[in-house]
XYZ file of C-alpha atoms in Angstrom:
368
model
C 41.802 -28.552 -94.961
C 45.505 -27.189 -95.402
C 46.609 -28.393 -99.044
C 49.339 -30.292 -98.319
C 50.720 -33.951 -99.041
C 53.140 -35.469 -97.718
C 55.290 -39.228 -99.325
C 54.881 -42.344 -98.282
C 58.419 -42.491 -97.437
C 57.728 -39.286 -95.104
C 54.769 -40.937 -93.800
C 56.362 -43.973 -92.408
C 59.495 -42.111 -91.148
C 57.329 -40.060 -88.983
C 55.207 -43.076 -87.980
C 58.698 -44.749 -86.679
C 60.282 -41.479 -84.948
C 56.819 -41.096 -83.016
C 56.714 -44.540 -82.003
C 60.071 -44.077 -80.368
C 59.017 -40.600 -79.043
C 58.897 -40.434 -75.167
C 59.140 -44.300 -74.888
C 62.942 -44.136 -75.051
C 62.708 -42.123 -71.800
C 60.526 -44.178 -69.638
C 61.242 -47.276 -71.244
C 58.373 -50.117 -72.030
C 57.162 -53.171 -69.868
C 59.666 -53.042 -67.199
C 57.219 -54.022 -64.724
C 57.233 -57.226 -66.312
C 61.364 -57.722 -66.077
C 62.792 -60.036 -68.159
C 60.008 -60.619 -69.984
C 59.308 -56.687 -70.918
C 60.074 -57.264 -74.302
C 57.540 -59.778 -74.907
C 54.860 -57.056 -73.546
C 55.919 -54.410 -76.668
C 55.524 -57.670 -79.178
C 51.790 -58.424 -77.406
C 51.298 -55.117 -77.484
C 52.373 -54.266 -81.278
C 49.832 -57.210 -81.767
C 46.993 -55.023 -80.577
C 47.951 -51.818 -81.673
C 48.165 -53.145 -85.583
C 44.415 -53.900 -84.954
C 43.892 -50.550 -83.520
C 45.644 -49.016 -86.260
C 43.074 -51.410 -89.227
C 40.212 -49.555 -86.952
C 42.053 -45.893 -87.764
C 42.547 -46.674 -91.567
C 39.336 -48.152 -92.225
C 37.776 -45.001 -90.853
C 39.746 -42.895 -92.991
C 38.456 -45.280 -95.585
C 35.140 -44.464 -95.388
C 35.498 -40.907 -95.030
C 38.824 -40.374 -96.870
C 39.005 -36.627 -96.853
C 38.234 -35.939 -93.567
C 39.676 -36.014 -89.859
C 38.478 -37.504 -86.829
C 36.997 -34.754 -85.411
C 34.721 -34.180 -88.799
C 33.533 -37.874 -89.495
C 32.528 -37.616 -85.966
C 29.535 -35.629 -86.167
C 28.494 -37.464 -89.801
C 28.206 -40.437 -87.560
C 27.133 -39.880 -84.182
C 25.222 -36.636 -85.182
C 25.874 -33.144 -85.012
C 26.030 -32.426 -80.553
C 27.523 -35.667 -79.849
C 29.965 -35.021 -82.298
C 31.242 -31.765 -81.581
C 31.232 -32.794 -78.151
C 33.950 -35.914 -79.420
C 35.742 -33.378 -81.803
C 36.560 -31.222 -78.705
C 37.140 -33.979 -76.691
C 40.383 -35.179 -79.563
C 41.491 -31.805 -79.718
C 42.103 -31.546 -75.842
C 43.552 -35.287 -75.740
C 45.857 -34.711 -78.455
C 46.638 -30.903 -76.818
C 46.933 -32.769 -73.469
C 49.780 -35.296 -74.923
C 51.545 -32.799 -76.645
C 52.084 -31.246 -73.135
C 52.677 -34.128 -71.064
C 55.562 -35.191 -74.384
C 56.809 -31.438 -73.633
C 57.042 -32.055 -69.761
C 58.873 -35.773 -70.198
C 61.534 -33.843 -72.465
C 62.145 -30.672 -70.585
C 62.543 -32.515 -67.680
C 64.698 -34.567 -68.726
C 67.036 -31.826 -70.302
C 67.136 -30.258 -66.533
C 67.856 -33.879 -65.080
C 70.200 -34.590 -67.162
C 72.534 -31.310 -68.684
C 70.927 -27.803 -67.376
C 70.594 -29.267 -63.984
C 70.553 -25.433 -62.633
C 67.979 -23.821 -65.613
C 64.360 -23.421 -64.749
C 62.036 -26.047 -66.343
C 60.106 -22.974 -67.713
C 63.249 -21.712 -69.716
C 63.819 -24.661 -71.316
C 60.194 -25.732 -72.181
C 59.322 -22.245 -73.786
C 62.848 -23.369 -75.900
C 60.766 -26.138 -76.988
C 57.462 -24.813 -77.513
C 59.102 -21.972 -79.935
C 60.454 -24.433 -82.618
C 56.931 -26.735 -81.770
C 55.298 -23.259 -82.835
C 57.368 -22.635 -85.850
C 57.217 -25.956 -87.645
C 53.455 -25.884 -86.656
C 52.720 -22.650 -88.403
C 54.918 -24.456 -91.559
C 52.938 -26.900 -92.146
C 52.603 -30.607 -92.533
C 54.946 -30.996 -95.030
C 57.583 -29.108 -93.656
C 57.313 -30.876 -90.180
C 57.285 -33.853 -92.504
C 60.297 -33.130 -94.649
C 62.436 -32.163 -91.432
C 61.491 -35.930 -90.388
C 62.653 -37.693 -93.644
C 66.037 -35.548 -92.841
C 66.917 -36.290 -89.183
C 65.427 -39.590 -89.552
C 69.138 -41.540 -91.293
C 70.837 -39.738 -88.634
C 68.605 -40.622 -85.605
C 68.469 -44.760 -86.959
C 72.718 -44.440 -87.340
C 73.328 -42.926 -84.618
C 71.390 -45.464 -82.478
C 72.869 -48.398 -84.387
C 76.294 -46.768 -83.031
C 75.646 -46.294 -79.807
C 74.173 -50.008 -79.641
C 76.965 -51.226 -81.427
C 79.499 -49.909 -78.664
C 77.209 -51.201 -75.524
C 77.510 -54.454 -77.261
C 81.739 -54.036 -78.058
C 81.658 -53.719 -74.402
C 80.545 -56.675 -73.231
C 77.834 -54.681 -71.042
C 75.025 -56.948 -71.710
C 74.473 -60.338 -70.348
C 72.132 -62.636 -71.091
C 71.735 -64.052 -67.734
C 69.594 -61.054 -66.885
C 67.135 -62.360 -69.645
C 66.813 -65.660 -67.553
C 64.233 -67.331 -66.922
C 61.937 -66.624 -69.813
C 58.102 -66.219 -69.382
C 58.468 -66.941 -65.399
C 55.038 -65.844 -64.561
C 53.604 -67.259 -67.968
C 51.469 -65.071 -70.816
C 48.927 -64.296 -68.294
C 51.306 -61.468 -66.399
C 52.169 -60.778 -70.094
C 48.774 -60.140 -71.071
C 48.276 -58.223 -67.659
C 51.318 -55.784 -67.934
C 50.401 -55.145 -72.287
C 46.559 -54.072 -71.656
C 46.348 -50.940 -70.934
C 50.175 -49.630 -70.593
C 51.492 -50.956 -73.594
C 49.047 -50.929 -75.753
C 48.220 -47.728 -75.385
C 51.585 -46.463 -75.268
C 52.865 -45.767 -77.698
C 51.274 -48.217 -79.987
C 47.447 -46.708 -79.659
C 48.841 -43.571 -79.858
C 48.774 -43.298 -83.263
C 44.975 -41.979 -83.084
C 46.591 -39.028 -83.685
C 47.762 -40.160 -87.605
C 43.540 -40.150 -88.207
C 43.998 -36.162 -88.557
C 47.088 -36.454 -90.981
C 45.716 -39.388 -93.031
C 44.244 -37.010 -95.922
C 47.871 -35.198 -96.425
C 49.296 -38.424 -97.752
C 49.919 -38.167 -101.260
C 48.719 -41.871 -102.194
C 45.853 -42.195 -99.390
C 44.931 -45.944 -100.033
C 48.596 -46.615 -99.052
C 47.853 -45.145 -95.621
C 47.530 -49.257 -94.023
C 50.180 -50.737 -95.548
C 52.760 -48.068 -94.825
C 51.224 -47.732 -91.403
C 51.835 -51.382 -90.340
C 55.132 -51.406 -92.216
C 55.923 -48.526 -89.790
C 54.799 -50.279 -86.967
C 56.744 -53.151 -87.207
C 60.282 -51.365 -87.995
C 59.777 -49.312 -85.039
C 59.080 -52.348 -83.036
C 61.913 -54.006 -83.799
C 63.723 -51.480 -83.309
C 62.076 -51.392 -79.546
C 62.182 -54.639 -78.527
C 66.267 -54.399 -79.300
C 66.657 -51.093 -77.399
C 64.789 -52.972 -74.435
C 66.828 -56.367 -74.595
C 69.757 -54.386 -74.739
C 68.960 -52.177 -71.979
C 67.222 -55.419 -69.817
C 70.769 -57.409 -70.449
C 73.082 -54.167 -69.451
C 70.710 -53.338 -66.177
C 69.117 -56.028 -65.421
C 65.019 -56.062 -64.705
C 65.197 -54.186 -61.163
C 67.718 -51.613 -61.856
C 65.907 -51.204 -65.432
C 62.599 -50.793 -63.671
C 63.954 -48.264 -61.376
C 66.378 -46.520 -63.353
C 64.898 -42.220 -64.789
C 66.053 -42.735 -67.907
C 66.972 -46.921 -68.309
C 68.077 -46.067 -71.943
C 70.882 -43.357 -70.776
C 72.211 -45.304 -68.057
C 72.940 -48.099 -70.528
C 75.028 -45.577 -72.308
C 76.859 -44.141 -69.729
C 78.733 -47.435 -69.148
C 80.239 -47.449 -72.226
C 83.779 -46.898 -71.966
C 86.451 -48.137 -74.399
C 89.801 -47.555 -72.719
C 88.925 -44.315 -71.656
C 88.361 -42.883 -75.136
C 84.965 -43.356 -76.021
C 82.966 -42.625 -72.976
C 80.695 -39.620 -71.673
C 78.303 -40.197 -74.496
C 75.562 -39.286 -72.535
C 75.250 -35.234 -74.253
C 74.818 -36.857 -78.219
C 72.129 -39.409 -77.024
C 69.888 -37.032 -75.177
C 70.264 -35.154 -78.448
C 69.503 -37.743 -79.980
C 66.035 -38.439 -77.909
C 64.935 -34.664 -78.203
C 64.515 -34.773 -81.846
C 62.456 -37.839 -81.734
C 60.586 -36.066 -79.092
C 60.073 -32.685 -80.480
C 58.610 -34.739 -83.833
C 56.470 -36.364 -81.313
C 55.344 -33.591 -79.396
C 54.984 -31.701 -83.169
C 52.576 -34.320 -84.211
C 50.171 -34.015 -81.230
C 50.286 -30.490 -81.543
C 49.543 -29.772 -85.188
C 46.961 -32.526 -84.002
C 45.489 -29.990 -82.270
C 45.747 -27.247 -84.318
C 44.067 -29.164 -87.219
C 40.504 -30.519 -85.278
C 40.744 -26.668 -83.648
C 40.186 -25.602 -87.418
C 37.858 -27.772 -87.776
C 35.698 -27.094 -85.572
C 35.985 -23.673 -85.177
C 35.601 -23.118 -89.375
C 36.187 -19.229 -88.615
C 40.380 -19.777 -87.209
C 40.958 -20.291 -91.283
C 40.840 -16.661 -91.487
C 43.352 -15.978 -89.147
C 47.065 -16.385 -89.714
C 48.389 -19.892 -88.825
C 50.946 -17.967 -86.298
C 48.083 -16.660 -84.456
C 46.538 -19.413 -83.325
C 49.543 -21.443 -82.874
C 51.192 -18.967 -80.773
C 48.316 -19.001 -78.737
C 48.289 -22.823 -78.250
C 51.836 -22.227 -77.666
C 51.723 -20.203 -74.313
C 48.534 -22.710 -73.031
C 50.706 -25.360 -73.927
C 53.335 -24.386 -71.483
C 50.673 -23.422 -68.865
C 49.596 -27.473 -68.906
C 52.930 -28.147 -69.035
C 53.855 -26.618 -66.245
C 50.413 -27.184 -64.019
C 50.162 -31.066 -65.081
C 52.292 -32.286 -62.040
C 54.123 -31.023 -59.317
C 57.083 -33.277 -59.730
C 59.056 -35.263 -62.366
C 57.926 -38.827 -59.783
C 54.147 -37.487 -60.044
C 54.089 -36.666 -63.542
C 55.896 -40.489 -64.504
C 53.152 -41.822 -62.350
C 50.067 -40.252 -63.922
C 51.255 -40.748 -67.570
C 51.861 -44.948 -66.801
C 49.255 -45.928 -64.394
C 46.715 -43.140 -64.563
C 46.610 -41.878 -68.299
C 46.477 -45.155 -70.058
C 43.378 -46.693 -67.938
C 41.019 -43.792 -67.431
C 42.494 -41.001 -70.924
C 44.080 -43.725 -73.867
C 41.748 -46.650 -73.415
C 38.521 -44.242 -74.224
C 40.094 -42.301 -76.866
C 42.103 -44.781 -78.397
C 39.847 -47.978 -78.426
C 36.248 -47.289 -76.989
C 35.252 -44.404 -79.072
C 37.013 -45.038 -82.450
C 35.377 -49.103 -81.834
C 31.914 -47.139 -81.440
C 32.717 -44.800 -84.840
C 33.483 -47.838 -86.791
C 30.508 -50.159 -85.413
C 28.570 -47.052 -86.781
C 30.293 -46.575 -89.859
C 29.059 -50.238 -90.616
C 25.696 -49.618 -89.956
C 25.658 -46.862 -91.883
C 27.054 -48.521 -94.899
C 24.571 -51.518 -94.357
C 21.364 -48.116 -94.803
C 22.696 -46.962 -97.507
C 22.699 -50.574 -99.404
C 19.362 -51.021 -98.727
């Protein structure tokens, strides 16, 4: 394991800049209108329990990663077979993160540059701070992090000045009751972006104060969705529910209508700015993910040097970039309605639920 440790302060910065990751892009809960910011609370809800399932594993096996603890508890096939099967998920979401960014910078700003020019932009800095380190990747978060949390308080503060947002598009509360709540949380999200943190189970054991890794977890959890649920008011009240729920990017269009007589306006360049440094932390994350349970399980990639392999998981990362979907429509589709059912629920809930179960029964042998 790469000697490294990173703060608790680090720790929950990165937590928080994840969370926001590609959900300021495609937005959360829309399909529920009004009411979409009730889904992210119900969600939160579950994903805090998800997250008690993550830490208690680590708690039991507090030096090792998901894709190691694995095979201690299901046995030594099975659990290479589940090792592999994190490293592609993990590999898999770094490139579908990769694809929701680079498409949006040729949406958005380099409407005429290929998408494969700007993701191989990306994927070099994803390569560099991967062949740094944890600690590096985790020190460039505690940096942009002030910067990213003012910056957003500005440009909320401004839609607000405005008078953009009204609060009849919030009316009427809970119209289709919890049920449709309930419906439009489990799987979506729940698994995104709140069961996404999985991925913290192979970063865990580079915090410098370990038993700290629950507290400043949920603490994380809850900043970031506060900090959700007031992007998606604010962007519900400027919109409305159907133009929210149809808009690319619901987030930037609630920007664009700022305009204070004719001076501050067109702030459209700084926000997507903005959104591709939470992103590239995101897409970092999943990689080094990757890169970490590839080590693992392939004990003899410790004697090569960390550029090597990363630059190698570099070019197959734009490959599934690239490959993943034929159109920015397609590849929005997959990632809400097809990814979270059939890819997060089983690698977020099912298996890690099956590890713990096991992890109980194990401690249960050993005191007898």
């Amino acid at each position: 394991m790469e000697k490294a440790q990173i703060s608790s302060t680090q720790f929950v910065f990165l937590i928080i800049m994840f969370e926001f990751g590609s959900t300021i892009i495609v937005g959360m809960g829309f399909d529920a209108k009004q009411d979409a910011w009730l889904t992210i609370l119900s969600g939160m809800l579950g994903g805090v329990i998800l997250y008690l399932i993550y830490t208690h594993l680590h708690k039991k096996f507090p030096n090792a990663h998901i894709t190691t603890y694995s095979s201690q508890l299901l046995g030594k096939y099975l659990g290479y077979i589940v090792a592999w099967a994190y490293i592609f998920y993990f590999f898999y979401l770094s490139a579908r993160v990769l694809r929701d960014f680079s498409e949006l910078i040729v949406i958005t700003i380099l409407k005429e540059t290929p998408l494969l020019a700007v993701m191989l932009i990306f994927t070099l800095v994803i390569v560099y701070s991967c062949t740094l380190g944890i600690e590096t990747i985790a020190r460039t978060g505690e940096i942009f992090f002030p910067y990213v949390l003012g910056s957003g308080l500005i440009f909320l503060f401004f839609v607000f000045i405005t008078g953009i947002p009204q609060a009849d598009n919030l009316q009427p509360p809970l119209e289709k009751g919890w049920v449709n709540i309930f419906i439009k949380t489990f799987p979506q999200t729940l698994t995104f972006p709140f069961g996404e943190l999985v991925v913290f189970t192979m970063l865990f054991p580079y915090l410098n104060r370990e038993e700290k890794a629950r507290k400043l977890g949920i603490q994380a959890i809850l900043i970031s969705t506060l900090f959700l649920i007031i992007t998606n008011l604010t962007i519900l009240a400027s919109l409305g529910p159907d133009l929210a729920k149809r808009s690319v990017v619901p987030l930037l269009d609630t920007i664009s209508l700022v305009n204070i007589q004719g001076i501050v306006q067109r702030m459209d360049p700084i926000v997507i700015i903005i959104m591709v440094i939470v992103g590239v932390m995101k897409i970092v994350v999943f990689f080094l993910a990757a890169f970490i349970g590839l080590h693992d399980v392939l004990p003899k990639l410790k004697n090569k040097k960390r550029y090597v392999t990363s630059s190698v998981l570099g070019v197959l990362l734009i490959m599934v970039a690239l490959i993943m979907s034929q159109s920015y429509v397609e590849h929005i589709f997959v990632g809400l309605e097809i990814v979270p059912p059939y890819i997060h629920v089983p690698m977020q809930i099912i298996i890690p639920t099956i590890l713990l179960i096991l992890s109980f029964i194990r401690g249960r042998k050993k005191e007898v």
